[in-house]
Coordinates of C-alpha atoms in Angstrom, one line a residue:
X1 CA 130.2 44.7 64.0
X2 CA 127.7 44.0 66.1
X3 CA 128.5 46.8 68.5
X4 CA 127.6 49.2 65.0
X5 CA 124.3 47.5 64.3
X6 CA 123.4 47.8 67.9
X7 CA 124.3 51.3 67.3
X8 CA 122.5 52.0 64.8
X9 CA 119.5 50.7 65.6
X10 CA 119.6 52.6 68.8
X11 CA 119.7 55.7 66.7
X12 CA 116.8 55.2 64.0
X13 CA 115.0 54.3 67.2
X14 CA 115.8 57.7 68.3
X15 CA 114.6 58.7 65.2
X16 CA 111.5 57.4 65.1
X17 CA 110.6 58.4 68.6
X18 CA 111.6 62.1 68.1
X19 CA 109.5 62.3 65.0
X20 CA 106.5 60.6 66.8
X21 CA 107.2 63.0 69.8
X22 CA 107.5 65.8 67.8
X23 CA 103.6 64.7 65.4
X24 CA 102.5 64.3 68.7
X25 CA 102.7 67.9 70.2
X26 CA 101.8 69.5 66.6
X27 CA 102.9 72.6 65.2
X28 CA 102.3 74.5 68.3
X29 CA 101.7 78.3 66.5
X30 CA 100.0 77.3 63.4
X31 CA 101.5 78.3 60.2
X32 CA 104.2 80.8 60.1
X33 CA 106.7 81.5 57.7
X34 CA 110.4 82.6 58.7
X35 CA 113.4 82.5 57.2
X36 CA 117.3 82.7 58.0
X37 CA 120.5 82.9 56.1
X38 CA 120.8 82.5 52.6
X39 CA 118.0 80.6 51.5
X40 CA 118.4 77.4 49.2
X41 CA 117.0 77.5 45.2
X42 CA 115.1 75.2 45.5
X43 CA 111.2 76.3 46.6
X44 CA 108.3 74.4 48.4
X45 CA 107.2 73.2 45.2
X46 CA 110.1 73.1 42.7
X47 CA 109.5 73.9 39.0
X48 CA 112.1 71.4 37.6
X49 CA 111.5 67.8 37.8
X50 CA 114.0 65.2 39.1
X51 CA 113.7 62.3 38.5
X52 CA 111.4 60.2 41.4
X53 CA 113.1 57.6 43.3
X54 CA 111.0 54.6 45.0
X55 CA 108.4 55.6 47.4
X56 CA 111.0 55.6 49.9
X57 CA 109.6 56.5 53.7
X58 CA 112.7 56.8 55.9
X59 CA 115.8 58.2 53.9
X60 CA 119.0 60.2 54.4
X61 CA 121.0 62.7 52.5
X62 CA 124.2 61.6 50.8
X63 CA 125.9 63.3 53.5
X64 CA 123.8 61.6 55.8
X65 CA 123.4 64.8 57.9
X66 CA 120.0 65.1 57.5
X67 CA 117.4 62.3 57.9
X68 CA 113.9 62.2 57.2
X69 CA 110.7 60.1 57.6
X70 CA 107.0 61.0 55.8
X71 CA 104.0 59.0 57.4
X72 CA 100.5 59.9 56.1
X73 CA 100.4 62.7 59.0
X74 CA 103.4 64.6 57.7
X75 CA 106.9 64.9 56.5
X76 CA 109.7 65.4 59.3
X77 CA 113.2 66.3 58.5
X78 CA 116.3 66.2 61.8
X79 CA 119.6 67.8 60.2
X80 CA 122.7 66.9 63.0
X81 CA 125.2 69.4 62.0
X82 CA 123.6 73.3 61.4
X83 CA 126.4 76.5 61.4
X84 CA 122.9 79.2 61.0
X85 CA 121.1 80.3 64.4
X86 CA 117.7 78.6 65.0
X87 CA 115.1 81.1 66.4
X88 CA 114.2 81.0 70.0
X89 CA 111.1 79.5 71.1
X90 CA 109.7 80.7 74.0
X91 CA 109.9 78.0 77.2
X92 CA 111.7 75.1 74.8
X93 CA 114.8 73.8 76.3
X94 CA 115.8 71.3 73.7
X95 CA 118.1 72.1 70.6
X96 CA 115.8 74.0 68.7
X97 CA 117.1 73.9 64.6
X98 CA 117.8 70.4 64.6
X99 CA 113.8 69.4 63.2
X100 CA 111.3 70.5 60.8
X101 CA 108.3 69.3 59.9
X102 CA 105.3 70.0 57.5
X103 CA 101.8 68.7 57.6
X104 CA 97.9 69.2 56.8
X105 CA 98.3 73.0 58.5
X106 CA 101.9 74.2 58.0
X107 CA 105.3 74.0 58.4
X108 CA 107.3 74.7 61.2
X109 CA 110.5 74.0 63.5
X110 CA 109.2 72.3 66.6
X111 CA 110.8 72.1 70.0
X112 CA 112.1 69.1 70.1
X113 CA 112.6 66.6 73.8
X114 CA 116.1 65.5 73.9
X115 CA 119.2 65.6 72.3
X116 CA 120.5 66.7 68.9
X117 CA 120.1 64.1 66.4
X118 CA 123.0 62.2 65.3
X119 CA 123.9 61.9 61.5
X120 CA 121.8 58.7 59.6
X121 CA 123.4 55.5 60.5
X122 CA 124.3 53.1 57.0
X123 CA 121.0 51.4 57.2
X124 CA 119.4 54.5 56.3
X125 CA 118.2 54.5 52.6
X126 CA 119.7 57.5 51.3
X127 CA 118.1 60.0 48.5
X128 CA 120.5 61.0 45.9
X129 CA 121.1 64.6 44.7
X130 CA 118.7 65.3 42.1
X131 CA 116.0 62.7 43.2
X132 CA 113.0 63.2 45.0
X133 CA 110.3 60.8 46.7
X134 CA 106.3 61.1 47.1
X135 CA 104.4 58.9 50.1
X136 CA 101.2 59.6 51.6
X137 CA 100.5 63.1 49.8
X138 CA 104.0 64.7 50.7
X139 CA 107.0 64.9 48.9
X140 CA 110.9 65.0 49.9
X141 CA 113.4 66.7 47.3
X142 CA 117.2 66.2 47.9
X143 CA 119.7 68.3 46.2
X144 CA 123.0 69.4 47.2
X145 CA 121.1 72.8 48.1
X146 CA 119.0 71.5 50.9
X147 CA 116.4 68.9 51.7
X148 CA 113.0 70.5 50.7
X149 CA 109.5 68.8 51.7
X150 CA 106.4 69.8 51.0
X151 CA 102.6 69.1 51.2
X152 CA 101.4 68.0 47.5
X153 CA 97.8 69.3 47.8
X154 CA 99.0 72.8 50.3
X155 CA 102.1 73.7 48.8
X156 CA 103.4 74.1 52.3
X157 CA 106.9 72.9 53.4
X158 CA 110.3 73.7 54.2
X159 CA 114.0 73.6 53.2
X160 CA 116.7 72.5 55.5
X161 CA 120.6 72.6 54.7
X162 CA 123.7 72.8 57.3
X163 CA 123.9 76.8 56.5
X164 CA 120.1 77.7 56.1
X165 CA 116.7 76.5 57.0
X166 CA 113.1 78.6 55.2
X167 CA 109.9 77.4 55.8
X168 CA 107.0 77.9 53.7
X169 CA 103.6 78.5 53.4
X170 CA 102.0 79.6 49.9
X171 CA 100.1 83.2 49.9
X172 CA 96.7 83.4 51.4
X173 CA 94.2 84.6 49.1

């Protein structure tokens, strides 16, 4: 047992790092907007309304293969386990596809430092199907789709599932 809790604190440790790694180099090209695969249903800013769950900061999806944590500087999503091919990023040697992230100017999938995540360990809080959670301006939608994030007051964000990732940025006027 403890061998698991030592485990799994090793990993949300790897978590956090990643995410504060990844905040810390920024978005790199500013806002873009691609998009691969089939995309989800669900948009940056869905029209239905699930039902909010506790301000819940660090979460998981049922299936636990994709983990996120908001802070007030953004919403960052790692997914484990992706079958749709990441774009390339010029001079990134990491696993590119494996993290996404939204803040005050855009979305965008980062090159992340290290390995590809692992799936949330059982001390992760999870967000059910059909529930979604605001902190700090941002808010995380989970649905058997994807995982979609956005920015409350930018629209901006991004959807992340095993077979798809889009991110989005609202129209400019």
């Amino acid at each position: 047992m403890r061998t698991f809790a030592a485990i799994d604190a090793v990993l949300v440790l790897g978590l956090l790092v990643l995410i504060v790694v990844t905040l810390a180099r920024g978005t790199g090209s500013g806002s873009t907007s691609a998009t691969t695969g089939a995309s989800p249903t669900t948009s940056a800013s869905p029209s239905t309304s699930p039902t909010t769950h506790e301000s819940l900061s660090v979460f998981a999806s049922p299936s636990r293969n994709i983990a996120c944590t908001i802070t007030a500087d953004g919403a960052t999503c790692t997914i484990a386990s992706i079958t749709f091919t990441p774009p390339a990023i010029n001079g990134c040697t990491g696993p590119v596809g494996h993290v996404v992230m939204v803040d005050a100017t855009g979305s965008a999938m980062p090159c992340p430092d290290g390995p590809a995540p692992e799936v949330a360990g059982q001390d992760v809080a999870v967000l059910d199907y059909g529930r979604r959670t605001s902190v700090h301006g941002y808010t995380c939608e989970s649905s058997t789709a994807a995982m979609t994030c956005w920015n409350d007051t930018t629209g901006q964000g991004f959807s992340i599932a095993r077979q798809t990732y889009s991110l989005q940025d609202p129209p400019k006027d």
